Short mmCIF file of C-alpha atoms and ligand atoms in Angstrom, two decimals:
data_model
loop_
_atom_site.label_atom_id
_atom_site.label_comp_id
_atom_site.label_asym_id
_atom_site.label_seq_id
_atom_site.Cartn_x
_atom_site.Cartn_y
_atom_site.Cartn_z
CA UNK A 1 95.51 262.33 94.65
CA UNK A 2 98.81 263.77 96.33
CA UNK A 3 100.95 265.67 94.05
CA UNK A 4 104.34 263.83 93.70
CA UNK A 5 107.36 265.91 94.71
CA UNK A 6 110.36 266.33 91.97
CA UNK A 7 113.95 267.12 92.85
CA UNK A 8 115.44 268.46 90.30
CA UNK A 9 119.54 268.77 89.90
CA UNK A 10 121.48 272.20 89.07
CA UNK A 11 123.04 272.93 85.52
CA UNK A 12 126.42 273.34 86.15
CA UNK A 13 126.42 277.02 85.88
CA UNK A 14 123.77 277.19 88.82
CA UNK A 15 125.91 275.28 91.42
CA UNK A 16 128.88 276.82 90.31
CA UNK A 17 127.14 280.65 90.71
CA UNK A 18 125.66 278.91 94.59
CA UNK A 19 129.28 278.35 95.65
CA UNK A 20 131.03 281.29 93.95
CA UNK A 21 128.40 283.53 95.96
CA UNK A 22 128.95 281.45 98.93
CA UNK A 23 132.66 281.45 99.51
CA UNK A 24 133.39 285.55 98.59
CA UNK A 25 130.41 286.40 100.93
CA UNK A 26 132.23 284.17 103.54
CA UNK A 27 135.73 284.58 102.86
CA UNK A 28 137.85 287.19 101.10
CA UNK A 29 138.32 287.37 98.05
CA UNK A 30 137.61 284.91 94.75
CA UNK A 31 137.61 281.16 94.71
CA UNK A 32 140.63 279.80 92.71
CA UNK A 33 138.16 277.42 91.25
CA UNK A 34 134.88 275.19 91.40
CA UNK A 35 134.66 271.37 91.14
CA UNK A 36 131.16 269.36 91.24
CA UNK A 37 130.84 265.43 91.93
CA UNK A 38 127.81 263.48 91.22
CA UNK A 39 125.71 261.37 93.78
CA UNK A 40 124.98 257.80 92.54
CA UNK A 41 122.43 255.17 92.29
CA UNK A 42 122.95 251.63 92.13
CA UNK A 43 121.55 249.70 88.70
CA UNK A 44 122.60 246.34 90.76
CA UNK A 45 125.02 244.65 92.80
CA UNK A 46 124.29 245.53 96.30
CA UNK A 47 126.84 244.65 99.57
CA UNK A 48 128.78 243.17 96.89
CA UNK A 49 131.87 245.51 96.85
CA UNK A 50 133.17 244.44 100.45
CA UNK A 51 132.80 241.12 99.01
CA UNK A 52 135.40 241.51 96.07
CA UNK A 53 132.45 241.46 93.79
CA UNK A 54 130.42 243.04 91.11
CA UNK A 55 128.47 246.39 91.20
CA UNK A 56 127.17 248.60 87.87
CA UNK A 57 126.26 252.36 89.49
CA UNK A 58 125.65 255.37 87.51
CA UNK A 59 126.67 258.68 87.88
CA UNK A 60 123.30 260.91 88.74
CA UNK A 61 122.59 264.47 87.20
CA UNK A 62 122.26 265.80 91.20
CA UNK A 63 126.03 266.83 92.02
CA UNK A 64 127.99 268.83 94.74
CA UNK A 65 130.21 271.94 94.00
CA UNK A 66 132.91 273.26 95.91
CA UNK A 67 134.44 276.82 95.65
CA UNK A 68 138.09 276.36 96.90
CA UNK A 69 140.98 278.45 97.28
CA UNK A 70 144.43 277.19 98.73
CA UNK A 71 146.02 278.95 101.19
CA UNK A 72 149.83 279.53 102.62
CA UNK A 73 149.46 277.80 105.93
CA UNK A 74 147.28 273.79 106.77
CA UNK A 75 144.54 275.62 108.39
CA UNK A 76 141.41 274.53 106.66
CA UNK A 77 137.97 276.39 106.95
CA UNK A 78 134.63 275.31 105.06
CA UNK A 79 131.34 276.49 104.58
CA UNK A 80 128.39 275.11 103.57
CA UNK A 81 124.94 276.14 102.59
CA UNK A 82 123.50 272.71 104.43
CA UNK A 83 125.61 273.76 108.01
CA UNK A 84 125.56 276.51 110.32
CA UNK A 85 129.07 278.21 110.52
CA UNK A 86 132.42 278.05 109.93
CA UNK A 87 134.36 274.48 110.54
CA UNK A 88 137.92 274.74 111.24
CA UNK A 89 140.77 273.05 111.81
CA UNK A 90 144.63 272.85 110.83
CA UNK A 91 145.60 270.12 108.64
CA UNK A 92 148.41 268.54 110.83
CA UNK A 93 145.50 267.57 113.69
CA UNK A 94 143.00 265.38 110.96
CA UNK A 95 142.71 262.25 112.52
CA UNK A 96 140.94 259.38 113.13
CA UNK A 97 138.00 260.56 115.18
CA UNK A 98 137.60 264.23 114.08
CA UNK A 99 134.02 264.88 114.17
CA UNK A 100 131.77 266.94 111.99
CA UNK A 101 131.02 267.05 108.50
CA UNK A 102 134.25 268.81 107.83
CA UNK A 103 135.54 265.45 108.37
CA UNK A 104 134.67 263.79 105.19
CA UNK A 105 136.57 267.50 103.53
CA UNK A 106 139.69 267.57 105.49
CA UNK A 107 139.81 263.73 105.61
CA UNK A 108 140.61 263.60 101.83
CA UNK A 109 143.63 265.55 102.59
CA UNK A 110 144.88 263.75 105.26
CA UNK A 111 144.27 260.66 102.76
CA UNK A 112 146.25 262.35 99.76
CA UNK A 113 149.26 263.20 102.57
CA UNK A 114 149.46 259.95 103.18
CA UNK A 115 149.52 258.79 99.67
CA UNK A 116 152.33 261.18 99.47
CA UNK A 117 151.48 263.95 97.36
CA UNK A 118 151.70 267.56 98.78
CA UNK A 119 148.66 269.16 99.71
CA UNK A 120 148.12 272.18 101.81
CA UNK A 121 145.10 274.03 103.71
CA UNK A 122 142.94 275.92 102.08
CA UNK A 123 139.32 277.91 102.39
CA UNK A 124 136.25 276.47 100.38
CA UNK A 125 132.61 276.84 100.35
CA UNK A 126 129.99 273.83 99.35
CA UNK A 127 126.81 273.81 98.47
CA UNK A 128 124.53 270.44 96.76
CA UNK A 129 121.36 268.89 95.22
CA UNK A 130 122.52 265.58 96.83
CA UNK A 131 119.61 264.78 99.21
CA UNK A 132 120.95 263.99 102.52
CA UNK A 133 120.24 260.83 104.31
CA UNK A 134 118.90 259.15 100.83
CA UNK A 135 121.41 256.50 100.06
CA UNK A 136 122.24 258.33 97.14
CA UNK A 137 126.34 258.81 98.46
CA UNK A 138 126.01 262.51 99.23
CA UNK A 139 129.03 261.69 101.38
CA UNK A 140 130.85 260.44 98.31
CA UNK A 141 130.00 263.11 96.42
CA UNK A 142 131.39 265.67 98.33
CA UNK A 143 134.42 263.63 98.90
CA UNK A 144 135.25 263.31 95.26
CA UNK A 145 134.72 266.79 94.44
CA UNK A 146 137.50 267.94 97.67
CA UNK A 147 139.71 265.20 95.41
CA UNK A 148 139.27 266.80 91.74
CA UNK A 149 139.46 270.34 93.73
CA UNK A 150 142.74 269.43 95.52
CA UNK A 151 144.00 267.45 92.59
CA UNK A 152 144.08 270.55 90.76
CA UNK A 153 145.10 273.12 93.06
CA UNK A 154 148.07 270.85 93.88
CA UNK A 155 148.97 270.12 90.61
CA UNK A 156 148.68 266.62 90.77
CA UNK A 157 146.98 265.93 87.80
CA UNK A 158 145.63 262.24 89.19
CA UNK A 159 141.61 263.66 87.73
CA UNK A 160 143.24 263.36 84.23
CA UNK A 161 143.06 259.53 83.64
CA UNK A 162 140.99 256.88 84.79
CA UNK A 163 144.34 255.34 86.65
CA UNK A 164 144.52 258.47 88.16
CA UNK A 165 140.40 258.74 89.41
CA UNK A 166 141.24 254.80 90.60
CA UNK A 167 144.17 256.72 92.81
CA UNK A 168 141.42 259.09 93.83
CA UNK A 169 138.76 256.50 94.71
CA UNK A 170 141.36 254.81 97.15
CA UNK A 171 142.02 258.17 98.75
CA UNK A 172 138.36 259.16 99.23
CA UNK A 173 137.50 255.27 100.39
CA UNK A 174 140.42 255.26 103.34
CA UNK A 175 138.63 259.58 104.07
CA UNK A 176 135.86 257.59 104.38
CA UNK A 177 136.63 254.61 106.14
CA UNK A 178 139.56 256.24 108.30
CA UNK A 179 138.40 259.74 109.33
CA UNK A 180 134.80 259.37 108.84
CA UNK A 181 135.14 256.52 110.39
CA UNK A 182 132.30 254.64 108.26
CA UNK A 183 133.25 251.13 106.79
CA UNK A 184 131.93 251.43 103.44
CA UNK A 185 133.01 249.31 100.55
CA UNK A 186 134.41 251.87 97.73
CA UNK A 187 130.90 251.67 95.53
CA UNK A 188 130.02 255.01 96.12
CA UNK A 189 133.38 256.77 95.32
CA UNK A 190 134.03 254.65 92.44
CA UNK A 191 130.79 255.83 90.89
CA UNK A 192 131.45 259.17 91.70
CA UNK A 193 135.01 259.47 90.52
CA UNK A 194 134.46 256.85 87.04
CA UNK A 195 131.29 256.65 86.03
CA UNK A 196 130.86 257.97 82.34
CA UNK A 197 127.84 260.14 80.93
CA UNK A 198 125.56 257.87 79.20
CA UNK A 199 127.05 254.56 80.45
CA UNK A 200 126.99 252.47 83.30
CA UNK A 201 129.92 251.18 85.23
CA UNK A 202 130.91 247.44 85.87
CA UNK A 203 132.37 247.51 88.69
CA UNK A 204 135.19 244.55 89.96
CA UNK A 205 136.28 244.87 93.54
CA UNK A 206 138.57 241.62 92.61
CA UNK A 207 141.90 243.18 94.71
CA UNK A 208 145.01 243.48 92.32
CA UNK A 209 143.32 244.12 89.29
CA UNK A 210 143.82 247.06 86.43
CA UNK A 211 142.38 250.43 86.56
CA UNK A 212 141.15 248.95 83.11
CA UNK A 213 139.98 245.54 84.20
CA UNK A 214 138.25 247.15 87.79
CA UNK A 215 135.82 249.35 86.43
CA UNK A 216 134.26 248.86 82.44
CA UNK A 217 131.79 251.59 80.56
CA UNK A 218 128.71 249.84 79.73
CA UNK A 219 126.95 252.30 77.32
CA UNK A 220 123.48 252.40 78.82
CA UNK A 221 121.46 254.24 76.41
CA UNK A 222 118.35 254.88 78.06
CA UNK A 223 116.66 257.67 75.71
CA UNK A 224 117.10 255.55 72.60
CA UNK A 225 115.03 252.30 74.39
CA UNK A 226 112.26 254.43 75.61
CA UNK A 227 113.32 254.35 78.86
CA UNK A 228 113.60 256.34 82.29
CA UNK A 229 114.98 255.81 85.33
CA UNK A 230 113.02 256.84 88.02
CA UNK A 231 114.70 257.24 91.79
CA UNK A 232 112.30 257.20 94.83
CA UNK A 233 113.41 258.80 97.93
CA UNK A 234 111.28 257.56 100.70
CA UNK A 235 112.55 259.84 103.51
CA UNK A 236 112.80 256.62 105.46
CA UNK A 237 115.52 256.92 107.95
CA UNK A 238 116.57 254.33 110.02
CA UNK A 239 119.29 254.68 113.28
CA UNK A 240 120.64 252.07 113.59
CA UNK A 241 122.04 251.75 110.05
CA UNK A 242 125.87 252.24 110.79
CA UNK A 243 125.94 249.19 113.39
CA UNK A 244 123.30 247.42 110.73
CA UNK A 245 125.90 247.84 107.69
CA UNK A 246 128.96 246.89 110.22
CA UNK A 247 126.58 244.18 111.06
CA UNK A 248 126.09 242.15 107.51
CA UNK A 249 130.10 243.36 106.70
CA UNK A 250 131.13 241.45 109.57
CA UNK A 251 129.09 238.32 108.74
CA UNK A 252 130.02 238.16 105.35
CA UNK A 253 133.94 238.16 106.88
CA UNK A 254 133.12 235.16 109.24
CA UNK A 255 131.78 232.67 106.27
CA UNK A 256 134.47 233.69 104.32
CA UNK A 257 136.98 233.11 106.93
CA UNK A 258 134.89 229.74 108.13
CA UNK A 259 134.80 228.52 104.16
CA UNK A 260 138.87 228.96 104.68
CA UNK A 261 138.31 231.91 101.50
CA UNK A 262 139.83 235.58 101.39
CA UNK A 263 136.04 236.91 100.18
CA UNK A 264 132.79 235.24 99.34
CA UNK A 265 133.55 236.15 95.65
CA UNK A 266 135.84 233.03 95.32
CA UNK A 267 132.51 230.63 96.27
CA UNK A 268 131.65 231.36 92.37
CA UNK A 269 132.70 228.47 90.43
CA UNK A 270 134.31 230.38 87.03
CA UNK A 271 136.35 230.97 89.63
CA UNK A 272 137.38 227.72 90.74
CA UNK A 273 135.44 228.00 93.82
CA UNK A 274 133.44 225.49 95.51
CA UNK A 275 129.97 226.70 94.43
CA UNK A 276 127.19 227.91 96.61
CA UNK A 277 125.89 224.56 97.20
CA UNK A 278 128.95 223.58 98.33
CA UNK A 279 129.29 226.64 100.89
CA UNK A 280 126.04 226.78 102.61
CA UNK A 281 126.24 222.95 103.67
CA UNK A 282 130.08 223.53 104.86
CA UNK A 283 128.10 226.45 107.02
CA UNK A 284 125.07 224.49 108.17
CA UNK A 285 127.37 222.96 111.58
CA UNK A 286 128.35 226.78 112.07
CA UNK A 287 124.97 228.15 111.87
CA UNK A 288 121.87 227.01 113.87
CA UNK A 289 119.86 230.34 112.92
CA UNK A 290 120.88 230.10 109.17
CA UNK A 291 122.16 233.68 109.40
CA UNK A 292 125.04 233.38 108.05
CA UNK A 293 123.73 230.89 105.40
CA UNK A 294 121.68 233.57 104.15
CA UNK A 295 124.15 236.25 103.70
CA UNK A 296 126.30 234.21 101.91
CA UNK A 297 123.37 233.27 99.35
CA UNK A 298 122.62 237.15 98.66
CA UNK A 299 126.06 238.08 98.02
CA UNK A 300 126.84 235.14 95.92
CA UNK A 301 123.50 235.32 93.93
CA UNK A 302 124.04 239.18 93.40
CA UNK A 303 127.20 238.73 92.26
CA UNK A 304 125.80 236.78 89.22
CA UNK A 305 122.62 238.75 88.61
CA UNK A 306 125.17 241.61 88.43
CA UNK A 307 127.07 240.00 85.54
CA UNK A 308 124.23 238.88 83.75
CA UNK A 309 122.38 242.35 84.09
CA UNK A 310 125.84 244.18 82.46
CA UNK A 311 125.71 241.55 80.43
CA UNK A 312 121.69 242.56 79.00
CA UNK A 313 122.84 246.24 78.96
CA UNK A 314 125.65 245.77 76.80
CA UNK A 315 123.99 244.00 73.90
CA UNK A 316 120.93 246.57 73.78
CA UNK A 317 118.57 245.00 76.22
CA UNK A 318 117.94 246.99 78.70
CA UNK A 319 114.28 246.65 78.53
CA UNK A 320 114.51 243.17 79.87
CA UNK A 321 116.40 243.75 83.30
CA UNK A 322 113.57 244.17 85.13
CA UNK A 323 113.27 240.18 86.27
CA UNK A 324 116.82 240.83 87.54
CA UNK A 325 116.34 243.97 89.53
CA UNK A 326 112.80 242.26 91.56
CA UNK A 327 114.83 239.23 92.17
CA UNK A 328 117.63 241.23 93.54
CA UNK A 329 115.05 243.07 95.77
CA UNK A 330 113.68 240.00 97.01
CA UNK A 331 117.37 238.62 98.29
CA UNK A 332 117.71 241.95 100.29
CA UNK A 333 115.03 241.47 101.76
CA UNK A 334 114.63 238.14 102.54
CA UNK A 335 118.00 237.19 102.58
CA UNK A 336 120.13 240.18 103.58
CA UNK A 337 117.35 241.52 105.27
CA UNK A 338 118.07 245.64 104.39
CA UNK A 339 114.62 246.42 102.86
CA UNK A 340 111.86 248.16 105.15
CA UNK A 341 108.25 248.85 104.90
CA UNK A 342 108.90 252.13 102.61
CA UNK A 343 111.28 250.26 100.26
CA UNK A 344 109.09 247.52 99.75
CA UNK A 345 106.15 249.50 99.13
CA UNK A 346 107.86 252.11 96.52
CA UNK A 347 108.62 248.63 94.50
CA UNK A 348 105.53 246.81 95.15
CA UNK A 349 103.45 250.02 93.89
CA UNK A 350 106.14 250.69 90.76
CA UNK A 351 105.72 247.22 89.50
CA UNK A 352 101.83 247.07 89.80
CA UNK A 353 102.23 250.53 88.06
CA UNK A 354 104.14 249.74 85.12
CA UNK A 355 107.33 249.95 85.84
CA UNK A 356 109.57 247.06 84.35
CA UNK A 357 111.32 246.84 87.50
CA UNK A 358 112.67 247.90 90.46
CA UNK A 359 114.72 247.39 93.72
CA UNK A 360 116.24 249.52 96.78
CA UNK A 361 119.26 250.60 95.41
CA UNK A 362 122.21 251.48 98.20
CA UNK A 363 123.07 250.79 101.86
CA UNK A 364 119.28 250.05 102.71
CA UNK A 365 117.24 250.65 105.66
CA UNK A 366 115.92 253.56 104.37
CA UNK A 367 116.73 255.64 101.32
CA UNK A 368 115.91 255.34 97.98
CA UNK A 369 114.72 252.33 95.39
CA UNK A 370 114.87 252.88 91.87
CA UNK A 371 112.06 251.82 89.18
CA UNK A 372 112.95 251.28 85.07
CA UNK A 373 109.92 252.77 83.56
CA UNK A 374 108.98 253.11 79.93
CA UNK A 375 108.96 257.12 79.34
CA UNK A 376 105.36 257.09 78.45
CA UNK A 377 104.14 255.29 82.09
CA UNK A 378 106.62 257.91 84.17
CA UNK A 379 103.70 260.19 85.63
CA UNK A 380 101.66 257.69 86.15
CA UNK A 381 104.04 255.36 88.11
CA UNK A 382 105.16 257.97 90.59
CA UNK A 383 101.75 259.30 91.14
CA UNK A 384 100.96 255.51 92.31
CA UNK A 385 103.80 255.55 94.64
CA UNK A 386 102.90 259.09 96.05
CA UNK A 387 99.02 257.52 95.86
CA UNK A 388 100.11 255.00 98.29
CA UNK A 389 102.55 256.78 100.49
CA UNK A 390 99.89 259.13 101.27
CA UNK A 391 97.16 256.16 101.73
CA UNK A 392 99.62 254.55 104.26
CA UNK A 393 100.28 257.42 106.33
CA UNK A 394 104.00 258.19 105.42
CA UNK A 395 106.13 260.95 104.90
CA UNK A 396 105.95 262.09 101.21
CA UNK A 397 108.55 260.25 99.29
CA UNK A 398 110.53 262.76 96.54
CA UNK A 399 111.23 261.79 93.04
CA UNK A 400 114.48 262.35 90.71
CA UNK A 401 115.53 261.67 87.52
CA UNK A 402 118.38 259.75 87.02
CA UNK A 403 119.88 259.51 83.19
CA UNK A 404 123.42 258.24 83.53
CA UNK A 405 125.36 261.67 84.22
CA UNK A 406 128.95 262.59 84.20
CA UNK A 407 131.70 262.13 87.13
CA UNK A 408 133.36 264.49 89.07
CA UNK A 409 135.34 267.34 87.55
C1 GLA B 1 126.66 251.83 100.87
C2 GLA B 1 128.19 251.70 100.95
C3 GLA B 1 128.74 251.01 99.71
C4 GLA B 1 128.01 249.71 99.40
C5 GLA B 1 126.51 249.92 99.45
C6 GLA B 1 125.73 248.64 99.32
O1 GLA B 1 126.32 252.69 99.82
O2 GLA B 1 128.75 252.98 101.06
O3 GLA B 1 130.12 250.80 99.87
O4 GLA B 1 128.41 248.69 100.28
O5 GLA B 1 126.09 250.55 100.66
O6 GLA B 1 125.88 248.11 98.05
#
């Protein structure tokens, strides 16, 4: 038997004390404030967002804080408990390219400049019980608590409606995308930014639509139905995932652009597209190796199962996901082919365990799947999956609890 390892989140309070400490032993003087953002997980609705199409995260309890002050000039200088140093730079040289995890800090600056609202440097410290690494958006996190943080120090007051977090998400995304320099979809800083305590978030990356009609509470009550959500880190890193994720992006483009269609989302027939019937046999004289074939079948099926799995969740029934979550495992890794060794195991283990189901949840190649477990079989489940991480010779996966937390503030 190998003891499974738990990683618990902060209270508020804790992170905030972490950060406070951190930037006056760093920096003179006070903080003007401290901010926190959640990390996410996925309930569904994987490589869809790229796609113009459905994903329901929620918010996790494990957040980042950020002690921040403003300053006079556009120099900008961070700390963090997680780096060595001081990272520097003045605001008017952010750009495409700049390196370093101060990137993903100063970048959301240089994104709300060029939105147009005024923002200046300033001095902050950060500190988090994101894990790194665990395709739980620990990159997202921190960018959406810079946004809240600057939001308020500049008086913007964008953090104070859900129009105004929607403004935000687009800010952190084109951080992200632009000065990060990692083409990501807008999942993870939607989740961050929108997701409610207590509920999930439907997700629709549809362009033009509402802040309303692009992202919908679902209340996902887990407590009252007995349940727990159980996340599985399972350390598993993987390279080559930038060029991977670039990799399945691009495809997904190329049968879109070959089907004559602006995203694969317009394949689904309630929206007068052709069907995915229809789609993969206009691809079949494109695509001896069926690649792109199945791409196109993941993202269209995940799409649905995405609906349909909101749709459980909001009349009470979120005991009887689980067939939805397995067969949305199965199409990532057969069909998208983003699950590894680790992945599978964690959900093989979880379902012969008890759990009522479970899937990778993020990016993939690596990271973390997630398991629905009655609260009763909780123990028992991870032991299992520690059992046989330990039997198969691999790193110790950790465990977290996930109820559906609040977003940044
Ligand atoms: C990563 C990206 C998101 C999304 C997921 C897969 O988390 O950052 O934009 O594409 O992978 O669903």
């Amino acid at each position: 038997m190998t003891e499974p390892q738990w990683l618990e989140a902060w209270s508020v309070e804790e992170g905030a004390r972490r950060v406070d400490e951190l930037f006056t032993s760093s920096f003179d003087g006070s903080p003007e404030g401290v901010w926190s953002a959640p990390g996410r997980v996925n309930l569904i609705g994987e490589h869809t967002d790229y796609n113009a199409g459905l994903c329901l995260p929620t918010a996790l309890p494990h957040r980042t804080f950020i002690a921040l002050r403003p300053r006079e000039d556009d120099r900008v200088r961070l700390v963090s408990a997680q780096a060595e140093g001081v990272w520097e730079a003045n605001l008017s040289d952010i750009a495409p390219g700049t390196r370093g995890w101060g990137a993903y800090v100063a970048g959301v600056a240089w994104a709300l400049a060029e939105a147009g609202h005024k923002v200046g440097g300033f001095d902050a410290a950060v500190d988090s019980c994101v894990p790194f690494g665990a395709g739980l958006s620990s990159s997202a996190a921190l960018e959406a608590a810079v946004a809240v943080a600057l939001d308020a120090v500049a008086g913007l007051g964008l953090a104070g409606s859900d129009t105004g977090r929607t403004e935000l998400v687009a800010v952190t995304r084109r951080a992200e995308n632009e000065i990060a320099g990692a083409p990501t979809g807008g999942l993870d800083q939607s989740a961050s930014l929108r997701c409610r305590e207590g509920h999930a978030l439907l997700l629709d990356f549809r362009p033009g639509l509402s802040a309303l009609e692009s992202g919908v509470p679902v209340p996902f009550d887990l407590d009252t139905a007995g349940l727990t959500l159980l996340v599985v880190d399972t350390k598993a890193e993987h390279s080559h995932v930038d060029g991977e994720y670039g990799a399945r992006r691009a495809a997904c483009e190329r049968a879109a652009k070959l089907l004559g269609l602006d995203s694969l989302r317009e394949i689904a027939p309630a929206l007068g597209g052709m069907g995915i019937d229809r789609a993969l046999a206009e691809l079949e004289p494109h695509d001896a190796d069926g690649v792109l074939r199945r791409r196109v079948r993941h993202v269209v099926s995940e799409i649905d199962r995405t609906a349909r799995f909101a749709n459980l969740v909001r009349e009470g029934r979120a005991a009887d996901v689980g067939p939805f979550m397995l067969a949305s495992h199965a199409s990532m890794r057969d069909d998208y082919e983003i699950s590894c060794r680790e992945l599978d195991l964690v959900v093989d283990t979880a379902m012969a365990a008890g759990a009522l189901g479970a899937r990778m949840t993020g990016g993939g190649f690596g990271g973390s799947a997630i398991a629905l477990v009655n609260q009763a079989d909780v123990d028992t489940v991870a032991q299992a999956v520690a059992d046989a991480f330990a039997d198969a010779g691999l790193t110790a996966p950790v465990f977290l609890l996930a109820p559906p937390s609040a977003p940044a503030a």
